Amino acid sequence: MGKFGMNRLRDNVEQKYRAKRYKLWKNGIFKGLLLSILLLGCAILFSPENVQSAVWQANSVETIKAKMQVGKNSYTFEAGDTFYNIGLAVNVKWQTLMALNGFEEGSQYTVPVGTTIKFDGSKITVTDQNRNAINEKELTEADKIDPSKPFANQSSNSSQNGEKTTSVTPAETQKTQTNRVEKSSMVTVKGEVEANQAETPIDKAQAEKEKQAAEAEREQAESEKQTAEKERQEAKRLKQEAEQKLTEALNKENTEFYAELQAKQTAATTKVTEAQANYDGLTAQLAVVEQNVAAAATAQQSAQTALTTAQTAINSATANQTTAQQRVNDVSAQISTLQSQAGSDAAIQAQLEQLNQQLGLPQRKES
């Protein structure tokens, strides 16, 4: 396996690992979104309208009193207000406040934020957030929670101009309207207050009864608040359990997936190591083969040189042999000529025959 093959194998392994990491990241984002949706569903499922105390807190009576505009004797409804606490702060029954704001007793309601109530003696004016008057009424002792105290912590129930305010609503009784018409415009404030007290005597038993009813309503509200708090705590517990279970499930799945990924990575690393070892072995073998090939090439070159030298020697020897043969042929011709000339001279013939034998020529037969 060459270097190109090794690099390609590493690239494939790295791409697969990156793909796994991206998949893990993508699954984490998706699961996080799913967790948020589940938690939101749990919050909606276990948070009915009467469990608003989990995120909503009622303004206390002291807070409302502190926010009463000094010198103006007015208060603007805010988020967290209740007619019950507003009534305690301004000494007006909450049923009266509900009726002035258009709600019937026992109906579902939400305090209209931005609405302002303003007191001028015993007169109350209700305006919306655009300062448009929507109702007004001349309050009586029957509208008080504590008959011994004035409305809205005023010095008295008299108007700021020193005169007793008059009713402007058709809800006032015919007796009160008749008495106020018969009163002279010259009656002093003191006489008017005394006359009003004579017309509406304080019924302590009725006041105590109303106080007890208000206390019962307060206790009921407190009980409902505690019930809502318990429901909120239960919803919180269920939410925590759901979060815990979901977290455990995600952790388990992520652990298993990570272990699987780690195992695959380890296997891939092992294969890469084995491939690297094989590559190193093949590289070593290739080096040995290359050395052998180089040695063989050198030997071949040497043999080729020796062969060339031998061929040259052979060619030279062949040339010399040809020359020598030519000379032998020349000598043999001369001997043949001498033999013909010698005729029957045996001695000369014997010498010439001996020369032929030395030249390696066959003996010549006498004719």
CSV table of C-alpha atoms in Angstrom, one decimal:
chain,number,residue,atom,x,y,z
A,1,MET,CA,0.0,0.0,0.0
A,2,GLY,CA,1.5,3.3,-1.1
A,3,LYS,CA,1.5,6.7,0.7
A,4,PHE,CA,-1.5,7.8,-1.4
A,5,GLY,CA,-3.5,4.9,-0.2
A,6,MET,CA,-2.6,5.5,3.4
A,7,ASN,CA,-3.6,9.2,3.2
A,8,ARG,CA,-6.9,8.3,1.5
A,9,LEU,CA,-7.7,5.8,4.3
A,10,ARG,CA,-6.9,8.5,7.0
A,11,ASP,CA,-9.1,11.0,5.2
A,12,ASN,CA,-12.0,8.5,5.1
A,13,VAL,CA,-11.7,7.8,8.8
A,14,GLU,CA,-11.5,11.5,9.6
A,15,GLN,CA,-14.5,12.3,7.5
A,16,LYS,CA,-16.5,9.5,9.2
A,17,TYR,CA,-15.4,10.8,12.6
A,18,ARG,CA,-16.4,14.4,11.7
A,19,ALA,CA,-19.7,13.2,10.4
A,20,LYS,CA,-20.4,11.4,13.7
A,21,ARG,CA,-19.5,14.5,15.7
A,22,TYR,CA,-21.8,16.7,13.6
A,23,LYS,CA,-24.6,14.2,14.0
A,24,LEU,CA,-24.0,14.2,17.8
A,25,TRP,CA,-24.0,18.0,17.8
A,26,LYS,CA,-27.2,18.1,15.7
A,27,ASN,CA,-28.9,15.6,17.9
A,28,GLY,CA,-27.9,17.6,21.0
A,29,ILE,CA,-29.4,20.8,19.5
A,30,PHE,CA,-32.6,18.9,18.6
A,31,LYS,CA,-32.9,17.2,22.0
A,32,GLY,CA,-32.3,20.5,23.7
A,33,LEU,CA,-35.1,22.1,21.7
A,34,LEU,CA,-37.3,19.1,22.5
A,35,LEU,CA,-36.5,19.5,26.2
A,36,SER,CA,-37.5,23.1,26.1
A,37,ILE,CA,-40.8,22.2,24.5
A,38,LEU,CA,-41.5,19.5,27.0
A,39,LEU,CA,-40.7,21.8,29.9
A,40,LEU,CA,-43.0,24.5,28.5
A,41,GLY,CA,-45.7,21.9,28.0
A,42,CYS,CA,-45.3,20.8,31.6
A,43,ALA,CA,-45.5,24.4,32.8
A,44,ILE,CA,-48.7,24.9,30.8
A,45,LEU,CA,-50.2,21.6,31.8
A,46,PHE,CA,-49.6,22.0,35.5
A,47,SER,CA,-50.3,25.7,35.8
A,48,PRO,CA,-54.0,26.4,35.5
A,49,GLU,CA,-55.4,29.9,36.0
A,50,ASN,CA,-55.7,29.5,39.7
A,51,VAL,CA,-51.9,28.8,40.0
A,52,GLN,CA,-50.9,32.2,38.8
A,53,SER,CA,-49.3,32.8,42.2
A,54,ALA,CA,-46.3,30.9,40.8
A,55,VAL,CA,-45.3,34.0,38.8
A,56,TRP,CA,-47.8,36.5,40.2
A,57,GLN,CA,-47.6,38.1,43.6
A,58,ALA,CA,-50.3,40.3,45.1
A,59,ASN,CA,-49.4,43.8,46.2
A,60,SER,CA,-49.8,44.2,49.9
A,61,VAL,CA,-52.1,46.6,51.6
A,62,GLU,CA,-49.1,48.6,53.0
A,63,THR,CA,-47.7,48.9,49.4
A,64,ILE,CA,-51.0,50.2,48.1
A,65,LYS,CA,-51.2,52.7,51.0
A,66,ALA,CA,-47.7,53.9,50.4
A,67,LYS,CA,-48.4,54.5,46.7
A,68,MET,CA,-51.5,56.6,47.4
A,69,GLN,CA,-50.8,60.0,46.0
A,70,VAL,CA,-50.4,62.4,48.9
A,71,GLY,CA,-52.8,65.4,48.7
A,72,LYS,CA,-54.7,63.9,45.7
A,73,ASN,CA,-56.3,61.0,47.5
A,74,SER,CA,-56.1,58.8,44.4
A,75,TYR,CA,-54.7,55.5,43.4
A,76,THR,CA,-54.0,53.9,40.0
A,77,PHE,CA,-54.4,50.2,39.7
A,78,GLU,CA,-51.2,48.2,39.0
A,79,ALA,CA,-50.3,44.7,38.2
A,80,GLY,CA,-50.5,42.6,41.3
A,81,ASP,CA,-53.4,44.5,42.8
A,82,THR,CA,-56.6,42.9,44.1
A,83,PHE,CA,-59.9,44.5,44.9
A,84,TYR,CA,-59.7,43.0,48.3
A,85,ASN,CA,-56.3,44.6,49.2
A,86,ILE,CA,-57.3,47.9,47.5
A,87,GLY,CA,-60.5,47.9,49.6
A,88,LEU,CA,-58.5,47.4,52.8
A,89,ALA,CA,-56.1,50.2,51.8
A,90,VAL,CA,-58.9,52.7,51.1
A,91,ASN,CA,-61.5,51.4,53.6
A,92,VAL,CA,-64.0,50.5,50.9
A,93,LYS,CA,-65.6,47.1,50.6
A,94,TRP,CA,-64.2,45.1,47.7
A,95,GLN,CA,-67.8,44.4,46.5
A,96,THR,CA,-68.3,48.1,46.1
A,97,LEU,CA,-65.1,48.5,44.1
A,98,MET,CA,-66.0,45.6,41.9
A,99,ALA,CA,-69.4,47.1,41.1
A,100,LEU,CA,-67.9,50.5,40.4
A,101,ASN,CA,-65.5,48.8,37.9
A,102,GLY,CA,-68.4,46.9,36.2
A,103,PHE,CA,-67.9,43.4,37.8
A,104,GLU,CA,-70.5,41.4,39.5
A,105,GLU,CA,-69.8,39.7,42.8
A,106,GLY,CA,-68.6,36.1,42.3
A,107,SER,CA,-67.6,36.6,38.6
A,108,GLN,CA,-64.1,36.0,37.2
A,109,TYR,CA,-62.3,39.2,36.8
A,110,THR,CA,-58.9,40.9,36.4
A,111,VAL,CA,-58.1,44.2,38.0
A,112,PRO,CA,-58.1,46.8,35.2
A,113,VAL,CA,-54.5,48.0,35.3
A,114,GLY,CA,-54.3,51.8,34.7
A,115,THR,CA,-57.7,52.5,36.2
A,116,THR,CA,-57.7,55.3,38.8
A,117,ILE,CA,-59.9,55.8,41.8
A,118,LYS,CA,-60.0,59.3,43.3
A,119,PHE,CA,-61.7,60.3,46.6
A,120,ASP,CA,-63.2,63.7,47.5
A,121,GLY,CA,-64.6,63.2,50.9
A,122,SER,CA,-67.0,60.3,50.5
A,123,LYS,CA,-67.3,60.8,46.8
A,124,ILE,CA,-65.3,58.3,44.6
A,125,THR,CA,-64.7,58.8,40.9
A,126,VAL,CA,-63.4,56.0,38.7
A,127,THR,CA,-61.5,56.9,35.5
A,128,ASP,CA,-59.9,54.6,32.9
A,129,GLN,CA,-56.3,54.8,31.7
A,130,ASN,CA,-57.3,57.5,29.3
A,131,ARG,CA,-58.6,59.6,32.2
A,132,ASN,CA,-62.2,59.2,31.0
A,133,ALA,CA,-64.7,59.0,33.8
A,134,ILE,CA,-66.5,55.6,33.8
A,135,ASN,CA,-68.3,55.8,37.2
A,136,GLU,CA,-68.7,57.8,40.4
A,137,LYS,CA,-70.6,57.4,43.6
A,138,GLU,CA,-71.3,59.0,46.9
A,139,LEU,CA,-70.2,56.4,49.4
A,140,THR,CA,-72.0,55.7,52.6
A,141,GLU,CA,-71.1,54.2,55.9
A,142,ALA,CA,-72.4,50.9,54.6
A,143,ASP,CA,-69.6,50.9,52.0
A,144,LYS,CA,-66.9,51.1,54.7
A,145,ILE,CA,-65.0,48.1,56.0
A,146,ASP,CA,-64.2,49.9,59.3
A,147,PRO,CA,-67.0,52.5,60.1
A,148,SER,CA,-64.7,54.3,62.6
A,149,LYS,CA,-62.2,55.3,59.9
A,150,PRO,CA,-62.6,57.7,56.9
A,151,PHE,CA,-62.3,56.7,53.2
A,152,ALA,CA,-58.8,56.6,51.8
A,153,ASN,CA,-57.3,57.7,55.1
A,154,GLN,CA,-58.7,61.2,54.7
A,155,SER,CA,-59.0,63.5,57.6
A,156,SER,CA,-62.8,63.3,57.2
A,157,ASN,CA,-65.5,62.3,54.8
A,158,SER,CA,-66.1,65.9,53.8
A,159,SER,CA,-65.0,67.3,50.4
A,160,GLN,CA,-61.9,69.5,50.1
A,161,ASN,CA,-64.0,72.6,49.5
A,162,GLY,CA,-65.6,72.2,52.9
A,163,GLU,CA,-69.0,70.9,51.7
A,164,LYS,CA,-70.5,67.5,51.8
A,165,THR,CA,-70.4,65.9,48.3
A,166,THR,CA,-73.7,65.0,46.7
A,167,SER,CA,-74.7,61.8,45.0
A,168,VAL,CA,-74.6,61.6,41.2
A,169,THR,CA,-75.7,58.1,40.7
A,170,PRO,CA,-79.2,56.7,40.5
A,171,ALA,CA,-78.3,54.0,43.0
A,172,GLU,CA,-78.8,56.4,45.9
A,173,THR,CA,-82.0,55.9,47.8
A,174,GLN,CA,-85.0,58.3,47.4
A,175,LYS,CA,-84.7,59.2,51.1
A,176,THR,CA,-81.2,60.5,50.8
A,177,GLN,CA,-82.0,62.5,47.7
A,178,THR,CA,-85.1,64.1,49.3
A,179,ASN,CA,-83.1,65.0,52.5
A,180,ARG,CA,-80.3,66.6,50.5
A,181,VAL,CA,-82.8,68.7,48.4
A,182,GLU,CA,-84.5,69.9,51.5
A,183,LYS,CA,-81.2,71.0,53.1
A,184,SER,CA,-80.4,74.6,52.8
A,185,SER,CA,-77.3,75.6,51.0
A,186,MET,CA,-76.4,77.7,54.0
A,187,VAL,CA,-76.2,74.7,56.4
A,188,THR,CA,-72.8,74.5,57.9
A,189,VAL,CA,-70.5,71.5,57.4
A,190,LYS,CA,-70.8,70.6,61.0
A,191,GLY,CA,-74.6,70.6,61.0
A,192,GLU,CA,-74.6,68.6,57.7
A,193,VAL,CA,-72.3,66.0,59.1
A,194,GLU,CA,-74.4,65.6,62.2
A,195,ALA,CA,-77.5,65.3,60.1
A,196,ASN,CA,-75.9,62.7,57.9
A,197,GLN,CA,-74.8,60.7,61.0
A,198,ALA,CA,-78.4,60.9,62.3
A,199,GLU,CA,-79.7,59.6,58.9
A,200,THR,CA,-77.3,56.7,58.8
A,201,PRO,CA,-76.6,55.5,62.3
A,202,ILE,CA,-73.7,53.1,62.8
A,203,ASP,CA,-74.8,49.5,63.3
A,204,LYS,CA,-71.9,47.9,65.2
A,205,ALA,CA,-73.3,44.5,64.9
A,206,GLN,CA,-73.6,44.8,61.1
A,207,ALA,CA,-70.1,46.3,60.9
A,208,GLU,CA,-68.8,43.4,63.0
A,209,LYS,CA,-70.6,40.9,60.8
A,210,GLU,CA,-69.1,42.5,57.7
A,211,LYS,CA,-65.7,42.5,59.3
A,212,GLN,CA,-66.0,38.8,60.0
A,213,ALA,CA,-67.2,38.2,56.4
A,214,ALA,CA,-64.2,40.2,55.2
A,215,GLU,CA,-61.9,38.1,57.4
A,216,ALA,CA,-63.5,34.9,56.2
A,217,GLU,CA,-63.0,36.1,52.6
A,218,ARG,CA,-59.4,36.9,53.4
A,219,GLU,CA,-58.9,33.5,55.0
A,220,GLN,CA,-60.5,31.9,51.9
A,221,ALA,CA,-58.2,33.9,49.7
A,222,GLU,CA,-55.3,32.8,51.8
A,223,SER,CA,-56.5,29.2,51.6
A,224,GLU,CA,-56.8,29.4,47.8
A,225,LYS,CA,-53.4,31.0,47.7
A,226,GLN,CA,-51.9,28.1,49.8
A,227,THR,CA,-53.7,25.6,47.5
A,228,ALA,CA,-52.3,27.4,44.5
A,229,GLU,CA,-48.8,27.3,46.1
A,230,LYS,CA,-49.1,23.6,46.7
A,231,GLU,CA,-50.2,23.0,43.1
A,232,ARG,CA,-47.3,25.2,42.0
A,233,GLN,CA,-44.9,23.2,44.2
A,234,GLU,CA,-46.4,19.9,42.8
A,235,ALA,CA,-46.0,21.3,39.2
A,236,LYS,CA,-42.4,22.3,40.0
A,237,ARG,CA,-41.7,18.8,41.4
A,238,LEU,CA,-43.2,17.1,38.3
A,239,LYS,CA,-41.2,19.5,36.1
A,240,GLN,CA,-38.0,18.6,38.0
A,241,GLU,CA,-38.8,14.9,37.7
A,242,ALA,CA,-39.4,15.3,33.9
A,243,GLU,CA,-36.2,17.2,33.6
A,244,GLN,CA,-34.3,14.6,35.6
A,245,LYS,CA,-35.8,11.7,33.5
A,246,LEU,CA,-35.1,13.5,30.3
A,247,THR,CA,-31.6,14.4,31.4
A,248,GLU,CA,-30.9,10.8,32.4
A,249,ALA,CA,-32.3,9.5,29.1
A,250,LEU,CA,-30.2,12.0,27.1
A,251,ASN,CA,-27.1,11.2,29.1
A,252,LYS,CA,-27.6,7.4,28.7
A,253,GLU,CA,-28.2,7.8,24.9
A,254,ASN,CA,-25.2,10.1,24.6
A,255,THR,CA,-23.0,7.8,26.6
A,256,GLU,CA,-24.0,4.8,24.5
A,257,PHE,CA,-23.5,6.7,21.3
A,258,TYR,CA,-20.1,8.0,22.6
A,259,ALA,CA,-19.0,4.5,23.6
A,260,GLU,CA,-20.1,3.2,20.1
A,261,LEU,CA,-18.2,6.1,18.5
A,262,GLN,CA,-15.2,5.5,20.7
A,263,ALA,CA,-15.2,1.8,19.8
A,264,LYS,CA,-15.4,2.5,16.1
A,265,GLN,CA,-12.6,5.1,16.4
A,266,THR,CA,-10.5,2.5,18.3
A,267,ALA,CA,-11.1,-0.1,15.6
A,268,ALA,CA,-10.3,2.4,12.9
A,269,THR,CA,-7.1,3.4,14.7
A,270,THR,CA,-6.1,-0.3,15.0
A,271,LYS,CA,-6.7,-0.8,11.3
A,272,VAL,CA,-4.7,2.3,10.5
A,273,THR,CA,-1.9,1.0,12.7
A,274,GLU,CA,-2.0,-2.4,11.0
A,275,ALA,CA,-2.0,-0.7,7.6
A,276,GLN,CA,0.9,1.4,8.7
A,277,ALA,CA,2.9,-1.6,9.9
A,278,ASN,CA,2.1,-3.4,6.6
A,279,TYR,CA,3.2,-0.3,4.7
A,280,ASP,CA,6.4,-0.1,6.6
A,281,GLY,CA,7.1,-3.8,6.0
A,282,LEU,CA,6.4,-3.5,2.3
A,283,THR,CA,8.6,-0.4,2.2
A,284,ALA,CA,11.5,-2.3,3.8
A,285,GLN,CA,11.0,-5.2,1.3
A,286,LEU,CA,10.8,-2.8,-1.6
A,287,ALA,CA,14.1,-1.3,-0.4
A,288,VAL,CA,15.8,-4.7,-0.4
A,289,VAL,CA,14.3,-5.5,-3.9
A,290,GLU,CA,15.6,-2.2,-5.1
A,291,GLN,CA,19.0,-3.0,-3.7
A,292,ASN,CA,19.0,-6.4,-5.4
A,293,VAL,CA,17.8,-4.9,-8.7
A,294,ALA,CA,20.7,-2.3,-8.5
A,295,ALA,CA,23.2,-5.1,-7.8
A,296,ALA,CA,21.8,-7.2,-10.6
A,297,ALA,CA,22.0,-4.2,-12.9
A,298,THR,CA,25.7,-3.7,-11.8
A,299,ALA,CA,26.4,-7.4,-12.4
A,300,GLN,CA,24.7,-7.2,-15.8
A,301,GLN,CA,26.7,-4.2,-16.7
A,302,SER,CA,29.9,-6.0,-15.7
A,303,ALA,CA,28.9,-9.1,-17.6
A,304,GLN,CA,28.1,-7.0,-20.7
A,305,THR,CA,31.5,-5.4,-20.4
A,306,ALA,CA,33.2,-8.8,-20.1
A,307,LEU,CA,31.2,-10.1,-23.0
A,308,THR,CA,32.3,-7.2,-25.1
A,309,THR,CA,35.9,-7.8,-24.2
A,310,ALA,CA,35.6,-11.5,-24.9
A,311,GLN,CA,33.9,-10.8,-28.3
A,312,THR,CA,36.7,-8.4,-29.1
A,313,ALA,CA,39.3,-11.1,-28.2
A,314,ILE,CA,37.4,-13.7,-30.2
A,315,ASN,CA,37.3,-11.3,-33.2
A,316,SER,CA,41.0,-10.7,-32.9
A,317,ALA,CA,41.7,-14.4,-32.5
A,318,THR,CA,39.6,-15.2,-35.5
A,319,ALA,CA,41.4,-12.6,-37.5
A,320,ASN,CA,44.8,-14.0,-36.4
A,321,GLN,CA,43.5,-17.5,-37.2
A,322,THR,CA,42.6,-16.4,-40.7
A,323,THR,CA,46.0,-14.9,-41.2
A,324,ALA,CA,47.7,-18.0,-39.8
A,325,GLN,CA,45.6,-20.2,-42.1
A,326,GLN,CA,46.5,-18.1,-45.0
A,327,ARG,CA,50.1,-18.5,-44.2
A,328,VAL,CA,49.7,-22.2,-43.7
A,329,ASN,CA,48.1,-22.4,-47.1
A,330,ASP,CA,50.9,-20.5,-48.6
A,331,VAL,CA,53.5,-22.7,-47.0
A,332,SER,CA,51.5,-25.8,-48.1
A,333,ALA,CA,51.5,-24.5,-51.6
A,334,GLN,CA,55.2,-24.0,-51.5
A,335,ILE,CA,55.7,-27.5,-50.1
A,336,SER,CA,53.6,-28.9,-52.9
A,337,THR,CA,55.6,-27.0,-55.4
A,338,LEU,CA,58.9,-28.2,-53.9
A,339,GLN,CA,57.6,-31.8,-53.8
A,340,SER,CA,56.8,-31.6,-57.5
A,341,GLN,CA,60.3,-30.2,-58.2
A,342,ALA,CA,62.0,-32.8,-56.0
A,343,GLY,CA,60.7,-35.6,-58.1
A,344,SER,CA,62.0,-38.9,-56.9
A,345,ASP,CA,64.5,-37.6,-54.4
A,346,ALA,CA,63.5,-39.5,-51.4
A,347,ALA,CA,65.4,-37.4,-48.9
A,348,ILE,CA,63.8,-34.1,-50.0
A,349,GLN,CA,60.4,-35.8,-50.2
A,350,ALA,CA,60.8,-37.0,-46.6
A,351,GLN,CA,61.8,-33.5,-45.4
A,352,LEU,CA,58.8,-31.9,-47.2
A,353,GLU,CA,56.5,-34.6,-45.7
A,354,GLN,CA,57.8,-33.9,-42.2
A,355,LEU,CA,57.0,-30.2,-42.8
A,356,ASN,CA,53.4,-31.1,-43.8
A,357,GLN,CA,53.0,-33.1,-40.7
A,358,GLN,CA,54.2,-30.1,-38.6
A,359,LEU,CA,51.6,-27.9,-40.4
A,360,GLY,CA,48.9,-30.5,-39.7
A,361,LEU,CA,48.3,-31.3,-43.3
A,362,PRO,CA,47.4,-34.8,-44.5
A,363,GLN,CA,50.3,-36.8,-46.0
A,364,ARG,CA,50.5,-36.6,-49.8
A,365,LYS,CA,50.3,-40.0,-51.6
A,366,GLU,CA,52.9,-40.7,-54.2
A,367,SER,CA,51.6,-41.2,-57.7
